[in-house]
Amino acid sequence: MTRKKCSSSSPLPILFVVVVFILIKLSSAKCRFKEGQPDSILLATCEARCLHQDDKDMCQKLCVRRGLTKPGSCPRDIQYNSNLTLSPFSAVCVDTCSKDSQCPGILKCCRHDCGVSCQHPLNLHNATGLPPIPTEIRVREKRRRKAAIIEWSKPHFNDFNVIYILQERHYTGKHLQADHMTEWSACMKARRARIRFSVKPGTWYNFRIAAVNENGTRGFSHMSLNFIYSADPKPPKEPTDVQVGPLWLQNGSLNTELIWSPPHSDLPIQRYSVFWSRRLMGVTDSVLVRQQYVPKDQTRFLLQGLQPNSSYFLQIQAIAYYGKQKLRGRKSGLVLNTTILANVTEDDYYKYQQNNFGLNVKKPYWKDGDLRTRIVWKKNSSKYNITWSNVSCNDRDVEVMKLNDITTESKYEVHSLKFGCRYKVTLREFSRTKTSHDTTVTFATPLCLELRKNNKHVRCHNL
């Protein structure tokens, strides 16, 4: 992107300068599409050019790489007044493109006295060799498959290489808010005047069509009438892949992490509801039921304060809204049994972190102004890869740090730990004679004040 001073040569009212600046800014905004992702019109034009080539894929790649000159002409150059005192904003021009293929849709890369930008072309209606714009878009429902059939009138045009591009925009909600619809996006292409498009109940759609051939396109049609599937949306399904992580002991109580994947849903998930109920051994009725809401973008929940020698029933439920109606999804559930750690103390807990390698995490300790721990295992190989990362930190947000190292020893000192956090350690052996296996354990670091009771040199700024 280059910046330059405007050259001014002829008198014009200040209004023209302001208008030009606004037009440049608007055209720049329209050019914001992903770099490296060719525009759908460019792809369709290249596809039409390469339909009868022996190597269609190579032909299309070369076509996209070279770019195309789009039909139509650039707007007339705008001149500037040398006698005007320009504002700081109007005196700065921005080059937003260098060729037509960098502009989305039908926009052309046009030069004027104050820069280069993507602009709407003129005289497209007079351009020769372009297919007519599709008309009379009709949308009907295909009930059995949750789909819309989009059809349109196909004007007579003696060209068998026409490709149709379908764009859609949508809004999810019971009552349409047109101002909140998504941006137009290309979603499908076809060789005939009919497309089947999958839809979701509870979502409003608009469609428009462009006809493209090897010479380009005249642009997109008028949009269709608003379309919404006739059946009401259903509540979300149950969350999937529900599991709990390893138990760990901290401050006399057990903790674990509940993890799940978002369920299928016609509507956006607004939040999750997590339930956990404690059951006494041999008693069927729950003695304690707790519930907490979890934000929609979070699929992990830290369960704290669990009791040993207990059975817990864990459930997750997704919640969506359709207007003012709350749609509660089906619950996923599993049973968590903590009897295996019925008599475990803080000191004994680390003895239970055993596995195929005999991987054992020692209690964290303070050394040289740093919180550390030592990891030991049975040596079965000549070289190991060890990885560790923080998982959660005592209900506070922290940046996830993942580190790894290679060692030939059967022990390793992990340093720069944070107080009140849980860490995951993974050990992998390098072996030429058998498949490598990962072994993972978790451990928790104490709170600073607890460790400081036995070591006055501990500094609590490392939280």
XYZ file of C-alpha atoms in Angstrom, residues 101-443:
343
model
C -8.430 -9.490 -9.974
C -7.692 -7.885 -6.593
C -11.212 -6.409 -6.536
C -14.205 -8.557 -5.505
C -17.249 -9.176 -7.663
C -17.666 -6.841 -10.651
C -15.478 -4.056 -9.215
C -12.561 -2.840 -11.342
C -9.215 -1.449 -10.269
C -9.401 2.178 -11.446
C -6.851 4.986 -11.341
C -7.681 8.602 -10.676
C -5.736 11.728 -9.748
C -5.594 10.746 -6.098
C -4.768 7.049 -6.074
C -6.011 3.672 -7.261
C -9.028 1.868 -5.803
C -11.760 -0.697 -6.565
C -14.747 1.018 -8.149
C -18.021 0.081 -9.834
C -17.534 -0.079 -13.618
C -19.595 1.847 -16.142
C -21.249 0.619 -19.364
C -21.624 -3.013 -18.283
C -25.008 -3.054 -20.026
C -23.261 -2.267 -23.319
C -20.451 -4.812 -22.912
C -20.541 -7.589 -25.497
C -20.165 -11.331 -24.907
C -21.564 -11.303 -21.354
C -24.577 -13.403 -20.280
C -27.690 -11.510 -19.118
C -28.359 -11.053 -15.412
C -30.723 -13.799 -14.123
C -34.257 -12.671 -13.266
C -37.374 -13.897 -11.462
C -35.670 -15.733 -8.587
C -38.069 -18.168 -6.935
C -37.483 -19.985 -3.644
C -39.604 -22.910 -2.512
C -39.310 -25.270 0.411
C -38.339 -28.929 0.237
C -39.782 -30.027 3.564
C -38.422 -33.545 3.894
C -34.765 -32.560 3.653
C -34.682 -29.117 5.296
C -33.741 -27.503 2.018
C -34.711 -24.631 -0.265
C -34.967 -25.022 -4.037
C -33.775 -21.844 -5.753
C -34.780 -21.387 -9.389
C -34.558 -18.457 -11.779
C -35.390 -17.460 -15.325
C -32.649 -18.242 -17.776
C -32.667 -15.609 -20.575
C -31.866 -16.886 -24.054
C -28.129 -16.663 -24.605
C -26.174 -18.723 -27.098
C -23.403 -19.793 -24.732
C -23.041 -23.256 -23.195
C -20.192 -22.166 -20.916
C -22.337 -20.172 -18.469
C -21.747 -20.876 -14.759
C -24.171 -19.583 -12.136
C -22.922 -18.327 -8.780
C -25.325 -18.368 -5.819
C -24.786 -15.922 -2.975
C -26.719 -15.948 0.275
C -27.084 -13.849 3.397
C -29.025 -14.780 6.510
C -30.250 -13.782 9.946
C -31.109 -16.223 12.742
C -34.064 -15.226 14.897
C -37.830 -15.446 15.150
C -38.408 -11.929 13.836
C -36.403 -10.711 10.846
C -33.972 -7.844 11.424
C -32.717 -7.012 7.936
C -30.055 -4.624 9.261
C -28.442 -7.528 11.141
C -28.187 -9.931 8.209
C -24.762 -11.311 7.376
C -22.696 -10.040 4.458
C -23.296 -11.634 1.064
C -21.153 -14.719 0.582
C -20.740 -17.090 -2.347
C -21.810 -20.556 -1.345
C -22.626 -22.653 -4.450
C -22.293 -22.799 -8.226
C -24.315 -24.587 -10.915
C -24.534 -25.117 -14.669
C -28.333 -25.025 -14.780
C -30.955 -22.601 -13.431
C -31.728 -24.592 -10.286
C -29.905 -25.178 -6.978
C -30.832 -27.079 -3.809
C -29.587 -25.293 -0.708
C -29.641 -26.724 2.851
C -31.330 -24.413 5.371
C -31.788 -24.290 9.128
C -35.156 -23.717 10.827
C -35.332 -20.356 12.563
C -33.076 -18.631 10.005
C -34.132 -16.041 7.394
C -32.430 -16.151 3.974
C -31.974 -13.960 0.894
C -30.443 -15.264 -2.345
C -29.064 -13.684 -5.507
C -27.547 -15.128 -8.688
C -24.792 -14.090 -11.117
C -24.298 -15.593 -14.585
C -20.611 -15.904 -15.490
C -18.884 -16.980 -18.693
C -15.350 -16.744 -20.025
C -15.747 -12.964 -20.523
C -16.952 -12.254 -16.976
C -20.335 -11.175 -15.655
C -22.765 -8.265 -15.614
C -23.223 -8.710 -11.878
C -25.696 -10.187 -9.444
C -29.465 -10.231 -9.741
C -31.915 -8.525 -7.431
C -32.206 -10.491 -4.201
C -35.012 -12.976 -3.626
C -37.901 -12.443 -1.272
C -37.231 -13.245 2.386
C -37.348 -17.003 2.979
C -37.648 -18.942 6.238
C -38.258 -22.660 6.702
C -41.828 -23.267 7.841
C -41.079 -25.653 10.729
C -40.019 -24.133 14.054
C -36.491 -24.882 15.258
C -36.009 -27.698 17.721
C -34.105 -27.514 21.028
C -30.381 -28.343 20.809
C -29.312 -31.951 20.968
C -27.194 -33.217 23.847
C -23.512 -32.182 24.029
C -21.152 -34.852 22.704
C -17.772 -36.315 23.716
C -18.462 -35.707 27.413
C -15.566 -36.743 29.616
C -13.775 -35.858 32.820
C -10.059 -35.325 33.258
C -7.873 -36.873 35.953
C -8.714 -36.139 39.585
C -6.254 -34.107 41.596
C -6.130 -33.144 45.244
C -5.769 -29.562 46.395
C -6.436 -28.001 49.787
C -8.032 -31.196 51.044
C -10.639 -31.561 48.282
C -10.724 -33.290 44.901
C -10.961 -31.422 41.627
C -11.437 -32.422 38.014
C -12.391 -30.850 34.713
C -15.575 -31.632 32.783
C -15.091 -31.399 29.003
C -17.580 -31.657 26.118
C -18.141 -30.755 22.458
C -20.961 -28.454 21.234
C -24.124 -30.257 20.094
C -25.951 -29.923 16.799
C -28.430 -27.064 17.022
C -30.766 -25.213 14.659
C -30.109 -22.025 16.633
C -26.900 -20.563 18.081
C -26.080 -21.885 21.544
C -26.447 -19.061 24.068
C -25.066 -20.835 27.132
C -24.636 -24.193 28.858
C -26.040 -25.396 32.133
C -23.842 -27.772 34.167
C -25.379 -29.922 36.898
C -23.511 -32.078 39.392
C -25.187 -34.063 42.165
C -23.519 -36.051 44.892
C -24.915 -39.442 45.782
C -24.107 -41.341 48.942
C -22.835 -44.865 48.469
C -25.805 -47.236 48.572
C -28.341 -44.372 48.471
C -30.226 -43.687 45.231
C -31.487 -40.194 46.024
C -29.187 -37.211 45.503
C -28.247 -35.423 48.689
C -26.800 -32.354 46.986
C -27.513 -30.901 43.546
C -25.625 -27.923 42.161
C -26.021 -25.990 38.925
C -23.970 -23.345 37.170
C -24.250 -21.578 33.818
C -21.283 -21.607 31.437
C -20.738 -19.069 28.586
C -21.562 -20.249 25.064
C -17.940 -20.211 23.871
C -16.710 -22.349 26.791
C -16.805 -26.160 26.649
C -14.844 -26.899 29.816
C -15.867 -26.574 33.439
C -13.728 -26.944 36.555
C -15.402 -29.069 39.221
C -13.957 -28.203 42.617
C -14.538 -29.372 46.152
C -15.508 -32.960 45.326
C -15.526 -35.438 48.179
C -13.630 -38.763 48.249
C -15.605 -42.003 48.550
C -18.542 -40.490 46.669
C -20.489 -40.939 43.454
C -21.384 -37.893 41.345
C -23.849 -37.620 38.487
C -22.679 -34.965 35.997
C -24.904 -33.406 33.307
C -24.481 -30.753 30.614
C -27.346 -29.038 28.803
C -27.210 -26.549 25.916
C -29.651 -23.617 25.887
C -30.838 -21.563 22.897
C -33.472 -18.842 22.430
C -36.092 -18.401 19.714
C -37.521 -14.953 20.295
C -38.488 -14.953 23.969
C -38.828 -18.735 24.031
C -36.067 -20.613 25.836
C -35.191 -23.929 24.203
C -33.489 -26.317 26.618
C -31.616 -29.136 24.927
C -31.327 -32.747 25.943
C -28.834 -33.432 28.733
C -25.672 -35.450 28.435
C -24.675 -37.272 31.581
C -22.059 -39.514 33.142
C -21.173 -40.899 36.545
C -17.954 -39.947 38.335
C -16.766 -42.231 41.135
C -14.166 -40.917 43.606
C -13.915 -44.039 45.792
C -10.446 -44.844 44.458
C -9.150 -41.792 46.316
C -11.140 -42.326 49.494
C -8.180 -42.104 51.886
C -5.676 -40.136 49.857
C -3.898 -37.245 51.583
C -2.117 -34.314 49.998
C 1.256 -36.010 50.526
C 0.066 -39.403 49.269
C -1.712 -38.085 46.197
C 1.378 -37.970 44.012
C 1.993 -41.680 44.671
C -1.140 -42.402 42.655
C 0.250 -40.694 39.552
C 1.595 -44.015 38.241
C 1.407 -45.390 34.701
C 3.265 -47.507 32.143
C 6.518 -45.611 32.661
C 6.078 -45.312 36.406
C 5.798 -41.560 35.813
C 5.724 -39.800 39.156
C 5.347 -36.081 39.927
C 7.007 -34.933 43.137
C 5.586 -32.198 45.338
C 6.343 -28.668 44.051
C 9.113 -26.825 45.869
C 10.785 -23.407 45.955
C 14.335 -23.092 44.645
C 16.451 -20.071 43.606
C 13.435 -17.749 43.549
C 11.374 -20.117 41.399
C 8.533 -22.615 41.912
C 9.544 -26.022 40.535
C 8.724 -29.705 40.616
C 10.599 -32.886 39.700
C 9.286 -35.621 37.433
C 10.784 -39.123 37.533
C 10.040 -42.348 35.648
C 11.411 -45.826 34.936
C 14.007 -45.726 32.188
C 13.099 -48.006 29.271
C 14.580 -46.008 26.410
C 17.635 -43.930 25.583
C 15.736 -40.702 24.837
C 12.428 -39.094 25.877
C 10.352 -36.103 24.806
C 8.630 -34.341 27.677
C 5.880 -31.720 27.262
C 4.142 -29.668 29.940
C 1.462 -26.955 29.883
C -0.820 -25.144 32.309
C -4.481 -26.220 32.188
C -6.206 -23.929 34.687
C -5.180 -21.530 37.423
C -7.451 -21.217 40.447
C -10.383 -19.564 38.573
C -8.259 -16.858 36.993
C -7.559 -16.321 33.316
C -3.997 -17.015 32.260
C -2.243 -17.433 28.950
C -1.731 -21.104 28.098
C 1.992 -21.867 27.865
C 3.092 -25.144 26.276
C 6.763 -26.131 26.502
C 8.716 -29.228 25.568
C 12.201 -30.619 25.869
C 14.209 -33.774 25.094
C 16.176 -35.655 27.713
C 18.193 -38.849 28.011
C 17.670 -39.018 31.781
C 14.821 -40.646 33.708
C 14.076 -37.448 35.600
C 13.326 -33.850 34.728
C 12.929 -30.608 36.660
C 10.044 -28.401 35.534
C 10.560 -24.751 36.426
C 8.768 -21.359 36.222
C 5.532 -22.770 37.632
C 2.676 -20.574 38.856
C 0.983 -20.859 42.236
C -2.512 -22.326 42.431
C -2.474 -23.873 38.952
C -2.957 -27.289 37.417
C -0.466 -28.628 34.865
C -0.442 -31.493 32.413
C 2.741 -33.441 31.686
C 3.152 -35.809 28.731
C 6.084 -38.205 28.319
C 6.948 -39.981 25.063
C 9.843 -42.375 24.501
C 11.812 -42.542 21.270
C 12.169 -46.136 20.118
C 13.218 -47.693 16.784
C 11.920 -51.162 17.639
C 8.386 -50.435 18.888
C 5.643 -47.859 18.622
C 6.010 -44.801 20.833
C 3.377 -44.298 23.525
C 2.349 -41.135 25.319
C 1.807 -41.122 29.061
C 0.089 -38.147 30.654
C -0.354 -37.086 34.270
C -1.603 -33.920 35.909
C -0.509 -32.183 39.072
